[in-house]
mmCIF file of C-alpha atoms in Angstrom:
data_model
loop_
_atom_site.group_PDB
_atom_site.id
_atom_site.type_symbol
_atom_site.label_atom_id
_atom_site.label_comp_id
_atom_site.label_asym_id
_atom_site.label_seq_id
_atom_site.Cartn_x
_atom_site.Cartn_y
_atom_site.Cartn_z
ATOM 1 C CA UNK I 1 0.587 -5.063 -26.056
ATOM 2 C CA UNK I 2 -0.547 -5.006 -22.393
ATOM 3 C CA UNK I 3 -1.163 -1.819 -19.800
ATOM 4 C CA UNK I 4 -1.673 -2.951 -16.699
ATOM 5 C CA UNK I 5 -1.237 0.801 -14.657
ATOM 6 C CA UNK I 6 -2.577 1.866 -11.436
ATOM 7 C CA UNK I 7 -3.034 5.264 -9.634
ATOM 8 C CA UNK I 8 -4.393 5.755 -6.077
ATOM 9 C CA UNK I 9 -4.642 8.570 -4.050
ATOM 10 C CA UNK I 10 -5.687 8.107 -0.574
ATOM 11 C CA UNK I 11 -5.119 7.587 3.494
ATOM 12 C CA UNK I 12 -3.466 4.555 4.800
ATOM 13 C CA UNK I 13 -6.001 2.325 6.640
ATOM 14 C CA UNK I 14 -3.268 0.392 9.032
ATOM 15 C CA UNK I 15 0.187 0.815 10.433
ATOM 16 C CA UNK I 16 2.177 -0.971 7.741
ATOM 17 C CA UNK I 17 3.147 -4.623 8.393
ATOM 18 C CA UNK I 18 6.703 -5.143 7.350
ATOM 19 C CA UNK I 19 9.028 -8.400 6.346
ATOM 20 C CA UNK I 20 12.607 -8.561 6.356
ATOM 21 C CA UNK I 21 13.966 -11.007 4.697
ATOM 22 C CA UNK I 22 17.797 -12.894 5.080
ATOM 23 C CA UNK I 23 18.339 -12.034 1.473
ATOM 24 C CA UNK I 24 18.351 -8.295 2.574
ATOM 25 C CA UNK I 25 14.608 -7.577 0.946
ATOM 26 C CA UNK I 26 11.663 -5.665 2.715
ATOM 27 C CA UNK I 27 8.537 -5.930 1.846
ATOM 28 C CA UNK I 28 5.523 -3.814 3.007
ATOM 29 C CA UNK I 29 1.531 -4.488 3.427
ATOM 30 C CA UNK I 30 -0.766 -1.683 4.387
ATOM 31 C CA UNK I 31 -4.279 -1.008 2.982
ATOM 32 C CA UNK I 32 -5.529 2.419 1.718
ATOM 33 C CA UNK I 33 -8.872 3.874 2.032
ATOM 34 C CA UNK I 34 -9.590 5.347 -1.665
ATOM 35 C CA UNK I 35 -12.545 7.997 -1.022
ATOM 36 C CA UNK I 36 -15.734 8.023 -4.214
ATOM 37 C CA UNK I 37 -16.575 11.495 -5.147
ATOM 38 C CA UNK I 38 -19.954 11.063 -3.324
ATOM 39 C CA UNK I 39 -19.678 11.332 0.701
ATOM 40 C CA UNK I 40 -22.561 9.506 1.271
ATOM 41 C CA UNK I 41 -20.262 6.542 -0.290
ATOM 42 C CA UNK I 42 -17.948 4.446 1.577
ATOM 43 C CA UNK I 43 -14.605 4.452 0.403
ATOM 44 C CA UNK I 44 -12.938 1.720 -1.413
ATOM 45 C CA UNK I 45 -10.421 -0.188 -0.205
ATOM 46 C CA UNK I 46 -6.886 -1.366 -1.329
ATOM 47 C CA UNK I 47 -4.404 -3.748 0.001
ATOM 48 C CA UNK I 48 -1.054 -2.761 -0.898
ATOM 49 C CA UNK I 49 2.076 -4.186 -1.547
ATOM 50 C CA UNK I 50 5.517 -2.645 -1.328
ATOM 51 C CA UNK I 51 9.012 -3.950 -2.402
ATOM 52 C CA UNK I 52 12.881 -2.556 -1.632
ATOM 53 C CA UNK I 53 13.823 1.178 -0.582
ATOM 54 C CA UNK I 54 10.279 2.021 -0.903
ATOM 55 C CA UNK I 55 8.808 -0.580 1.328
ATOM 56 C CA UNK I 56 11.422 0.588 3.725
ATOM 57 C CA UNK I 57 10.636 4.163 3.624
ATOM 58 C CA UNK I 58 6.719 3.373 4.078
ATOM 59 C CA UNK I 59 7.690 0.828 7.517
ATOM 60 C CA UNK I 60 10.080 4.496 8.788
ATOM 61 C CA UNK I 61 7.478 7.085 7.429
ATOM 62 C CA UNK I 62 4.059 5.957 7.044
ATOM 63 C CA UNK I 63 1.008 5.463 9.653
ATOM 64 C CA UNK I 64 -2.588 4.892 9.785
ATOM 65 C CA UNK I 65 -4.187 7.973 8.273
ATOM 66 C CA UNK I 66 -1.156 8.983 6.199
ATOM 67 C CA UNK I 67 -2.058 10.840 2.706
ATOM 68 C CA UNK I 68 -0.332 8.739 0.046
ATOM 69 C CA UNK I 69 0.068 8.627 -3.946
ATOM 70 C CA UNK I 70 0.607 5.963 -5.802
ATOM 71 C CA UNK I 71 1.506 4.375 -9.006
ATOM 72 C CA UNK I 72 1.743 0.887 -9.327
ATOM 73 C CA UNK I 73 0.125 -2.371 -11.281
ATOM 74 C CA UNK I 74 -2.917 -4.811 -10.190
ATOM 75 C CA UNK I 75 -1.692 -8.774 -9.311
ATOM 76 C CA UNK I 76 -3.496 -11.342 -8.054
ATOM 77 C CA UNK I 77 -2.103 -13.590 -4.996
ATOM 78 C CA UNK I 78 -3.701 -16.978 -5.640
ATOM 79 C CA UNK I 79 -3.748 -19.714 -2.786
ATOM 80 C CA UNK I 80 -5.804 -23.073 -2.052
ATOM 81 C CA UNK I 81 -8.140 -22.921 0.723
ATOM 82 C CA UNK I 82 -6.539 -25.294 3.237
ATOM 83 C CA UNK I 83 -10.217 -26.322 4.559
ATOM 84 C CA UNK I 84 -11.778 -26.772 0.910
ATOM 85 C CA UNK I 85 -9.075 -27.027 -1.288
ATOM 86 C CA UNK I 86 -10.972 -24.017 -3.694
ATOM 87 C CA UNK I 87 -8.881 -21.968 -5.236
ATOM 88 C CA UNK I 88 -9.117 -18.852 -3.881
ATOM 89 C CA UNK I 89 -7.702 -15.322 -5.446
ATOM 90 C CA UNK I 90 -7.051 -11.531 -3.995
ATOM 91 C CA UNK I 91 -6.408 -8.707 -5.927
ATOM 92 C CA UNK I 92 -3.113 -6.744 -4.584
ATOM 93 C CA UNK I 93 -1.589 -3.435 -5.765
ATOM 94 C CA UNK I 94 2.013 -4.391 -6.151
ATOM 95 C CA UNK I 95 3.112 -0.288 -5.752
ATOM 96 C CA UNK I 96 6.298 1.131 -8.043
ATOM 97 C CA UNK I 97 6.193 4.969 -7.109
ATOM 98 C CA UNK I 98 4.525 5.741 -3.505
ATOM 99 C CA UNK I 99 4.389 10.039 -2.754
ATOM 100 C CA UNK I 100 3.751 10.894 0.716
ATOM 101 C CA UNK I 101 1.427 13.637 0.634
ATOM 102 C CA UNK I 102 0.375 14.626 3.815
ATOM 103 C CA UNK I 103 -0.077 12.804 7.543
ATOM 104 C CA UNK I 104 -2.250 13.568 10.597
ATOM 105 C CA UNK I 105 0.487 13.591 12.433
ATOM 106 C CA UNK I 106 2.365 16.329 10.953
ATOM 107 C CA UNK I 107 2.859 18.339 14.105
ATOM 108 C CA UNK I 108 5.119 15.176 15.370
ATOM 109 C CA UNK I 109 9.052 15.894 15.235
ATOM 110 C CA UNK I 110 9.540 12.460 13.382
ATOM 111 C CA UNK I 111 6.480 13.087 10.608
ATOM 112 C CA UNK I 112 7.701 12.914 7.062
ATOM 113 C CA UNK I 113 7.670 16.333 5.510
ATOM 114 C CA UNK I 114 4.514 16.744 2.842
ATOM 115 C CA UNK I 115 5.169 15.851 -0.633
ATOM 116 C CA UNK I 116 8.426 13.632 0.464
ATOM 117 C CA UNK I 117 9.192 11.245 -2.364
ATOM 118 C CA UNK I 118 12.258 8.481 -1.572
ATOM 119 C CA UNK I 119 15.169 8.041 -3.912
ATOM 120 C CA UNK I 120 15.269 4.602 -5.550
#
């Protein structure tokens, strides 16, 4: 038996780069600042991956310094250097359940209300 469960809480880091794909798919990147209990520490720092009705709500909904939940599982993308041929690895949080808990932007007309969660 396996667990292989994540959950996040933090603020977007960049406007969310978006795919759409001729199969009808969307897929969202973003990264996601994940604040230590200690100020005096920098924040950690997620890269995010997000499939289907969910990646499409974060690409209509989500900005830089949006407050986001999520629950999700840890991958690895793996790749071959082109220039060296090492294999090279990054960890990715491939996201099942995103919450959209607050923005900075919540005085703008098209904001997101807090606490929004998209049907799947």
């Amino acid at each position: 038996m396996g667990l292989n469960v994540v959950h996040l809480v933090g603020r977007v880091g960049t406007d969310p780069e978006v795919r759409y794909f001729e199969s009808g798919s969307v897929k969202c990147r973003l990264t996601l600042a994940v604040n230590r209990l200690s100020k005096e520490d920098q924040p950690d720092w997620f890269n995010l991956e997000i499939w289907g009705k969910t990646a499409q709500v974060a690409a209509d909904y989500v900005r830089k310094g949006t407050l986001l939940g999520i629950k999700g599982s840890l991958k690895f993308d793996r790749w071959q250097d082109r220039t060296t041929g090492a294999e090279r690895s990054s960890p990715v949080i491939l996201v099942e359940r995103m919450d959209i808990l607050s923005s900075k932007r919540e005085t703008d007309p098209g904001a997101v209300p807090a606490g929004y969660v998209p049907e799947m």
